[in-house]
Amino acid sequence: MPVIDLPNVRLHVQELNPGGEETIIMVHGMFSNLAVYYFNIAPMLAKHYRVVLFDMKGHGMSEKVQTGYDLTSMTNDLRELMDALGIEKAHLAGYSYGGLVALKMATRFPERVDKLAIIEGPDPSEQETLTIIDTYSREFLIHYIENFADTTRLLAGKRQLEKNHRMYEFLFNETSIRSDMEGEKEFFNDPAVAAIQHETLLIYGEESNCVPSGRTLASRIPNATLVLVPGDHNVPVQQPEVVGKELEKFLEFADNLNFRFNQSILDSINHSN
């Protein structure tokens, strides 16, 4: 899909199975891009759902901007993207800082969110959060080059690394991204988080430093379920099939399909009577 012009930014968007009956929007983490889902997890979900992926501002093929990386601005972008795509309500999944964007979306615009999935959402009050994000972004790059480059892997990999390093340098040195993230330190203590009523899945790696963050969210969000899977903070890269299956199970496509089928039979019987 093309880059979509929103009121304040241009965002690069990709869709899989655009005719799907239900929609899931997936938000990547800081210093990454939509490719973290595109090659494995998104195709699994696209068997059943319309899957919408986008590069956050300053990332991937989206517009490079200097400010607006706080959660309020990020959720404004997401809401405006939903409006532009004609999506009234969607399931929402977010990884790492993208998980915090998803949580913020549920607190600000609860009517736009159906089920909520948070993958390795870090507690922004923890001093090591930025270090964790730096670490996973490097692993993401290495994994991308090793697994998704073509026969010109060496040259493509070098170009990809150089492109992403330029993106990191821009984000680190020319934007408000770090100060905006540091400004969210009290987010987990926001009463609005504890007031989230959406059915929520929390996926964390068993060896991740963010597991305490998952336990904190599980204790504060009434309808939350914490699931630990093999891996660390990089679980979407390390265990895409495991994460994809957990999301499929959470979204309960098969149960919903059977319900609609059985309901259709009952409606037909009632109508004939």
mmCIF file of C-alpha atoms in Angstrom:
data_model
loop_
_atom_site.group_PDB
_atom_site.id
_atom_site.type_symbol
_atom_site.label_atom_id
_atom_site.label_comp_id
_atom_site.label_asym_id
_atom_site.label_seq_id
_atom_site.Cartn_x
_atom_site.Cartn_y
_atom_site.Cartn_z
ATOM 1 C CA MET A 1 0.000 0.000 0.000
ATOM 2 C CA PRO A 2 1.089 3.613 -0.420
ATOM 3 C CA VAL A 3 2.177 6.029 2.208
ATOM 4 C CA ILE A 4 -1.005 7.522 3.672
ATOM 5 C CA ASP A 5 -1.252 11.235 4.385
ATOM 6 C CA LEU A 6 -2.645 11.889 7.855
ATOM 7 C CA PRO A 7 -3.237 15.362 9.317
ATOM 8 C CA ASN A 8 0.200 15.519 10.954
ATOM 9 C CA VAL A 9 2.342 12.778 9.407
ATOM 10 C CA ARG A 10 2.681 10.397 6.471
ATOM 11 C CA LEU A 11 2.672 6.715 7.437
ATOM 12 C CA HIS A 12 3.664 3.683 5.402
ATOM 13 C CA VAL A 13 1.005 0.953 5.632
ATOM 14 C CA GLN A 14 0.795 -2.678 4.539
ATOM 15 C CA GLU A 15 -2.344 -4.823 4.598
ATOM 16 C CA LEU A 16 -2.805 -8.575 4.394
ATOM 17 C CA ASN A 17 -6.205 -10.116 3.608
ATOM 18 C CA PRO A 18 -7.966 -6.725 3.272
ATOM 19 C CA GLY A 19 -11.312 -8.497 2.891
ATOM 20 C CA GLY A 20 -11.117 -10.119 6.327
ATOM 21 C CA GLU A 21 -14.263 -9.910 8.439
ATOM 22 C CA GLU A 22 -12.366 -8.656 11.513
ATOM 23 C CA THR A 23 -9.282 -6.444 11.663
ATOM 24 C CA ILE A 24 -6.151 -6.659 13.773
ATOM 25 C CA ILE A 25 -3.720 -3.737 13.796
ATOM 26 C CA MET A 26 -0.142 -4.535 14.810
ATOM 27 C CA VAL A 27 2.207 -1.904 16.232
ATOM 28 C CA HIS A 28 5.960 -2.522 16.152
ATOM 29 C CA GLY A 29 8.487 -1.330 18.729
ATOM 30 C CA MET A 30 10.767 1.665 18.733
ATOM 31 C CA PHE A 31 13.802 1.498 16.415
ATOM 32 C CA SER A 32 12.162 -1.297 14.416
ATOM 33 C CA ASN A 33 9.550 -1.401 11.638
ATOM 34 C CA LEU A 34 6.570 -3.422 10.425
ATOM 35 C CA ALA A 35 8.879 -6.186 9.117
ATOM 36 C CA VAL A 36 9.031 -7.610 12.642
ATOM 37 C CA TYR A 37 5.536 -9.004 11.945
ATOM 38 C CA TYR A 38 5.369 -9.059 8.151
ATOM 39 C CA PHE A 39 7.228 -12.270 7.314
ATOM 40 C CA ASN A 40 5.847 -14.700 9.911
ATOM 41 C CA ILE A 41 3.243 -13.594 12.437
ATOM 42 C CA ALA A 42 1.114 -11.444 10.136
ATOM 43 C CA PRO A 43 0.639 -14.169 7.471
ATOM 44 C CA MET A 44 -0.551 -16.566 10.180
ATOM 45 C CA LEU A 45 -3.195 -14.122 11.351
ATOM 46 C CA ALA A 46 -4.102 -13.118 7.799
ATOM 47 C CA LYS A 47 -5.613 -16.571 7.267
ATOM 48 C CA HIS A 48 -8.511 -15.344 9.381
ATOM 49 C CA TYR A 49 -8.250 -11.561 9.747
ATOM 50 C CA ARG A 50 -7.584 -8.354 7.923
ATOM 51 C CA VAL A 51 -4.103 -7.509 9.196
ATOM 52 C CA VAL A 52 -2.937 -3.895 9.154
ATOM 53 C CA LEU A 53 0.744 -3.105 9.681
ATOM 54 C CA PHE A 54 2.319 0.326 9.662
ATOM 55 C CA ASP A 55 5.670 1.957 10.245
ATOM 56 C CA MET A 56 5.462 4.414 13.110
ATOM 57 C CA LYS A 57 6.610 7.962 12.412
ATOM 58 C CA GLY A 58 10.368 8.197 12.034
ATOM 59 C CA HIS A 59 10.611 4.476 11.272
ATOM 60 C CA GLY A 60 10.787 2.376 8.137
ATOM 61 C CA MET A 61 9.213 4.119 5.155
ATOM 62 C CA SER A 62 7.126 6.557 7.186
ATOM 63 C CA GLU A 63 7.841 10.269 7.407
ATOM 64 C CA LYS A 64 10.839 11.314 9.467
ATOM 65 C CA VAL A 65 9.747 13.853 12.072
ATOM 66 C CA GLN A 66 11.598 15.396 14.986
ATOM 67 C CA THR A 67 8.891 15.390 17.669
ATOM 68 C CA GLY A 68 5.760 13.559 18.741
ATOM 69 C CA TYR A 69 7.036 10.200 20.012
ATOM 70 C CA ASP A 70 5.092 10.355 23.280
ATOM 71 C CA LEU A 71 2.177 7.969 23.783
ATOM 72 C CA THR A 72 -0.500 10.609 23.302
ATOM 73 C CA SER A 73 0.903 11.661 19.926
ATOM 74 C CA MET A 74 1.432 8.059 18.870
ATOM 75 C CA THR A 75 -2.164 7.149 19.663
ATOM 76 C CA ASN A 76 -3.383 10.227 17.807
ATOM 77 C CA ASP A 77 -1.522 8.870 14.767
ATOM 78 C CA LEU A 78 -3.109 5.446 15.200
ATOM 79 C CA ARG A 79 -6.628 6.819 15.602
ATOM 80 C CA GLU A 80 -6.212 8.984 12.509
ATOM 81 C CA LEU A 81 -4.871 5.993 10.577
ATOM 82 C CA MET A 82 -7.930 3.965 11.561
ATOM 83 C CA ASP A 83 -10.151 6.806 10.388
ATOM 84 C CA ALA A 84 -8.297 7.020 7.067
ATOM 85 C CA LEU A 85 -8.673 3.266 6.506
ATOM 86 C CA GLY A 86 -12.329 3.227 7.539
ATOM 87 C CA ILE A 87 -11.683 1.025 10.577
ATOM 88 C CA GLU A 88 -14.191 1.747 13.318
ATOM 89 C CA LYS A 89 -12.930 -0.919 15.728
ATOM 90 C CA ALA A 90 -10.084 -3.435 15.666
ATOM 91 C CA HIS A 91 -8.142 -5.922 17.703
ATOM 92 C CA LEU A 92 -4.844 -4.300 18.655
ATOM 93 C CA ALA A 93 -1.438 -5.903 19.198
ATOM 94 C CA GLY A 94 1.729 -4.062 20.159
ATOM 95 C CA TYR A 95 5.318 -5.119 20.734
ATOM 96 C CA SER A 96 7.668 -3.448 23.235
ATOM 97 C CA TYR A 97 7.045 0.329 23.108
ATOM 98 C CA GLY A 98 4.348 -0.481 20.578
ATOM 99 C CA GLY A 99 2.683 -2.404 23.391
ATOM 100 C CA LEU A 100 2.559 0.800 25.403
ATOM 101 C CA VAL A 101 0.988 2.550 22.410
ATOM 102 C CA ALA A 102 -1.650 -0.191 22.325
ATOM 103 C CA LEU A 103 -2.310 0.187 26.053
ATOM 104 C CA LYS A 104 -2.583 3.963 25.714
ATOM 105 C CA MET A 105 -5.007 3.503 22.834
ATOM 106 C CA ALA A 106 -7.218 1.360 25.068
ATOM 107 C CA THR A 107 -7.226 4.047 27.768
ATOM 108 C CA ARG A 108 -7.894 6.994 25.430
ATOM 109 C CA PHE A 109 -10.133 5.452 22.786
ATOM 110 C CA PRO A 110 -11.599 2.292 24.339
ATOM 111 C CA GLU A 111 -14.473 2.222 21.860
ATOM 112 C CA ARG A 112 -11.998 1.745 18.982
ATOM 113 C CA VAL A 113 -10.322 -1.328 20.511
ATOM 114 C CA ASP A 114 -11.695 -4.866 20.655
ATOM 115 C CA LYS A 115 -9.220 -7.375 22.109
ATOM 116 C CA LEU A 116 -5.819 -6.169 23.271
ATOM 117 C CA ALA A 117 -2.519 -8.061 22.994
ATOM 118 C CA ILE A 118 0.677 -6.727 24.570
ATOM 119 C CA ILE A 119 3.963 -8.399 23.624
ATOM 120 C CA GLU A 120 6.876 -7.555 25.912
ATOM 121 C CA GLY A 121 5.542 -4.149 26.925
ATOM 122 C CA PRO A 122 8.268 -2.644 29.172
ATOM 123 C CA ASP A 123 7.658 -0.594 32.283
ATOM 124 C CA PRO A 124 8.897 2.853 31.206
ATOM 125 C CA SER A 125 9.868 3.654 34.782
ATOM 126 C CA GLU A 126 12.646 1.045 34.632
ATOM 127 C CA GLN A 127 16.044 2.542 33.867
ATOM 128 C CA GLU A 128 16.981 -0.413 31.649
ATOM 129 C CA THR A 129 14.023 0.027 29.284
ATOM 130 C CA LEU A 130 15.988 2.036 26.717
ATOM 131 C CA THR A 131 18.866 -0.455 26.944
ATOM 132 C CA ILE A 132 16.463 -3.319 26.277
ATOM 133 C CA ILE A 133 15.106 -1.532 23.217
ATOM 134 C CA ASP A 134 18.618 -0.888 21.901
ATOM 135 C CA THR A 135 19.489 -4.567 22.330
ATOM 136 C CA TYR A 136 16.431 -5.967 20.580
ATOM 137 C CA SER A 137 16.777 -3.523 17.694
ATOM 138 C CA ARG A 138 20.269 -4.908 16.965
ATOM 139 C CA GLU A 139 19.014 -8.498 17.094
ATOM 140 C CA PHE A 140 16.128 -7.598 14.806
ATOM 141 C CA LEU A 141 18.542 -6.231 12.217
ATOM 142 C CA ILE A 142 20.765 -9.303 12.288
ATOM 143 C CA HIS A 143 17.775 -11.648 12.058
ATOM 144 C CA TYR A 144 16.305 -9.685 9.152
ATOM 145 C CA ILE A 145 19.490 -9.854 7.123
ATOM 146 C CA GLU A 146 20.189 -13.527 7.838
ATOM 147 C CA ASN A 147 16.685 -14.717 7.001
ATOM 148 C CA PHE A 148 15.087 -12.382 4.480
ATOM 149 C CA ALA A 149 17.830 -11.225 2.124
ATOM 150 C CA ASP A 150 17.906 -12.780 -1.358
ATOM 151 C CA THR A 151 20.848 -14.163 -3.363
ATOM 152 C CA THR A 152 22.510 -10.762 -3.114
ATOM 153 C CA ARG A 153 22.418 -11.191 0.666
ATOM 154 C CA LEU A 154 25.791 -9.625 1.353
ATOM 155 C CA LEU A 155 25.097 -6.421 -0.563
ATOM 156 C CA ALA A 156 21.448 -6.261 0.505
ATOM 157 C CA GLY A 157 22.441 -6.861 4.099
ATOM 158 C CA LYS A 158 25.032 -4.122 4.007
ATOM 159 C CA ARG A 159 22.547 -1.683 2.496
ATOM 160 C CA GLN A 160 19.909 -2.650 5.046
ATOM 161 C CA LEU A 161 22.318 -2.180 7.944
ATOM 162 C CA GLU A 162 23.446 1.196 6.653
ATOM 163 C CA LYS A 163 19.836 2.294 6.110
ATOM 164 C CA ASN A 164 18.799 1.283 9.601
ATOM 165 C CA HIS A 165 21.862 2.776 11.232
ATOM 166 C CA ARG A 166 20.975 6.074 9.564
ATOM 167 C CA MET A 167 17.473 5.717 10.989
ATOM 168 C CA TYR A 168 18.869 5.082 14.483
ATOM 169 C CA GLU A 169 21.193 8.051 14.231
ATOM 170 C CA PHE A 170 18.301 10.257 13.170
ATOM 171 C CA LEU A 171 16.042 9.022 15.983
ATOM 172 C CA PHE A 172 18.732 9.229 18.657
ATOM 173 C CA ASN A 173 20.336 12.492 17.645
ATOM 174 C CA GLU A 174 17.719 14.589 15.872
ATOM 175 C CA THR A 175 14.411 13.807 17.553
ATOM 176 C CA SER A 176 12.714 14.014 20.932
ATOM 177 C CA ILE A 177 12.289 10.229 21.083
ATOM 178 C CA ARG A 178 14.322 9.579 24.229
ATOM 179 C CA SER A 179 12.916 12.484 26.204
ATOM 180 C CA ASP A 180 9.400 11.563 25.049
ATOM 181 C CA MET A 181 9.891 7.986 26.216
ATOM 182 C CA GLU A 182 11.387 9.118 29.519
ATOM 183 C CA GLY A 183 8.348 11.356 29.978
ATOM 184 C CA GLU A 184 6.152 8.246 30.147
ATOM 185 C CA LYS A 185 7.783 6.877 33.317
ATOM 186 C CA GLU A 186 4.573 6.955 35.348
ATOM 187 C CA PHE A 187 2.418 5.315 32.687
ATOM 188 C CA PHE A 188 2.001 1.975 34.498
ATOM 189 C CA ASN A 189 0.776 3.896 37.570
ATOM 190 C CA ASP A 190 -1.866 5.773 35.583
ATOM 191 C CA PRO A 191 -5.306 4.857 37.015
ATOM 192 C CA ALA A 192 -6.546 4.634 33.416
ATOM 193 C CA VAL A 193 -4.398 1.526 32.912
ATOM 194 C CA ALA A 194 -6.057 -0.219 35.842
ATOM 195 C CA ALA A 195 -9.424 0.824 34.403
ATOM 196 C CA ILE A 196 -8.887 -1.008 31.091
ATOM 197 C CA GLN A 197 -11.797 -3.414 30.630
ATOM 198 C CA HIS A 198 -10.710 -5.042 27.372
ATOM 199 C CA GLU A 199 -9.824 -8.717 27.300
ATOM 200 C CA THR A 200 -6.026 -8.506 27.336
ATOM 201 C CA LEU A 201 -3.285 -10.991 26.503
ATOM 202 C CA LEU A 202 0.214 -10.348 27.856
ATOM 203 C CA ILE A 203 2.966 -12.304 26.055
ATOM 204 C CA TYR A 204 6.450 -12.216 27.578
ATOM 205 C CA GLY A 205 9.629 -14.227 27.081
ATOM 206 C CA GLU A 206 10.509 -16.516 29.956
ATOM 207 C CA GLU A 207 14.056 -15.124 30.038
ATOM 208 C CA SER A 208 13.104 -11.501 29.443
ATOM 209 C CA ASN A 209 14.002 -8.726 31.854
ATOM 210 C CA CYS A 210 10.491 -7.412 31.181
ATOM 211 C CA VAL A 211 8.677 -10.303 32.897
ATOM 212 C CA PRO A 212 8.148 -8.171 36.042
ATOM 213 C CA SER A 213 6.455 -5.591 33.801
ATOM 214 C CA GLY A 214 4.116 -8.303 32.537
ATOM 215 C CA ARG A 215 3.294 -9.378 36.075
ATOM 216 C CA THR A 216 2.599 -5.763 37.030
ATOM 217 C CA LEU A 217 0.176 -5.339 34.146
ATOM 218 C CA ALA A 218 -1.458 -8.694 34.902
ATOM 219 C CA SER A 219 -2.095 -7.543 38.467
ATOM 220 C CA ARG A 220 -3.567 -4.193 37.402
ATOM 221 C CA ILE A 221 -5.666 -4.939 34.320
ATOM 222 C CA PRO A 222 -8.796 -6.834 35.425
ATOM 223 C CA ASN A 223 -9.259 -9.013 32.317
ATOM 224 C CA ALA A 224 -5.594 -9.714 31.601
ATOM 225 C CA THR A 225 -3.901 -13.085 31.134
ATOM 226 C CA LEU A 226 -0.114 -13.430 31.291
ATOM 227 C CA VAL A 227 1.520 -16.063 29.058
ATOM 228 C CA LEU A 228 5.250 -16.826 29.222
ATOM 229 C CA VAL A 229 6.863 -18.286 26.100
ATOM 230 C CA PRO A 230 10.427 -19.433 25.336
ATOM 231 C CA GLY A 231 12.795 -16.549 24.633
ATOM 232 C CA ASP A 232 13.642 -13.093 25.895
ATOM 233 C CA HIS A 233 12.552 -9.589 24.867
ATOM 234 C CA ASN A 234 12.942 -10.550 21.210
ATOM 235 C CA VAL A 235 10.220 -13.217 21.159
ATOM 236 C CA PRO A 236 8.522 -12.038 17.901
ATOM 237 C CA VAL A 237 11.866 -12.598 16.155
ATOM 238 C CA GLN A 238 12.911 -15.681 18.124
ATOM 239 C CA GLN A 239 9.550 -17.469 18.313
ATOM 240 C CA PRO A 240 7.218 -16.023 15.651
ATOM 241 C CA GLU A 241 5.170 -19.214 15.306
ATOM 242 C CA VAL A 242 4.688 -19.494 19.060
ATOM 243 C CA VAL A 243 3.627 -15.848 19.314
ATOM 244 C CA GLY A 244 1.370 -16.212 16.282
ATOM 245 C CA LYS A 245 -0.351 -19.275 17.727
ATOM 246 C CA GLU A 246 -0.899 -17.527 21.062
ATOM 247 C CA LEU A 247 -2.502 -14.622 19.218
ATOM 248 C CA GLU A 248 -4.668 -16.968 17.158
ATOM 249 C CA LYS A 249 -5.824 -18.759 20.299
ATOM 250 C CA PHE A 250 -6.516 -15.469 22.054
ATOM 251 C CA LEU A 251 -8.534 -14.083 19.180
ATOM 252 C CA GLU A 252 -10.463 -17.354 19.056
ATOM 253 C CA PHE A 253 -11.156 -17.333 15.343
ATOM 254 C CA ALA A 254 -12.306 -20.943 15.327
ATOM 255 C CA ASP A 255 -14.683 -20.413 18.248
ATOM 256 C CA ASN A 256 -16.081 -17.269 16.644
ATOM 257 C CA LEU A 257 -16.521 -19.057 13.334
ATOM 258 C CA ASN A 258 -18.314 -21.977 14.980
ATOM 259 C CA PHE A 259 -20.514 -19.579 16.930
ATOM 260 C CA ARG A 260 -21.500 -17.709 13.780
ATOM 261 C CA PHE A 261 -22.153 -21.022 11.981
ATOM 262 C CA ASN A 262 -24.297 -22.399 14.797
ATOM 263 C CA GLN A 263 -26.090 -19.079 15.170
ATOM 264 C CA SER A 264 -26.840 -19.119 11.439
ATOM 265 C CA ILE A 265 -28.396 -22.578 11.776
ATOM 266 C CA LEU A 266 -30.497 -21.458 14.723
ATOM 267 C CA ASP A 267 -31.635 -18.359 12.846
ATOM 268 C CA SER A 268 -32.626 -20.500 9.877
ATOM 269 C CA ILE A 269 -34.610 -22.883 12.100
ATOM 270 C CA ASN A 270 -36.344 -20.016 13.876
ATOM 271 C CA HIS A 271 -37.137 -18.345 10.574
ATOM 272 C CA SER A 272 -38.637 -21.546 9.134
ATOM 273 C CA ASN A 273 -40.806 -21.950 12.220
#
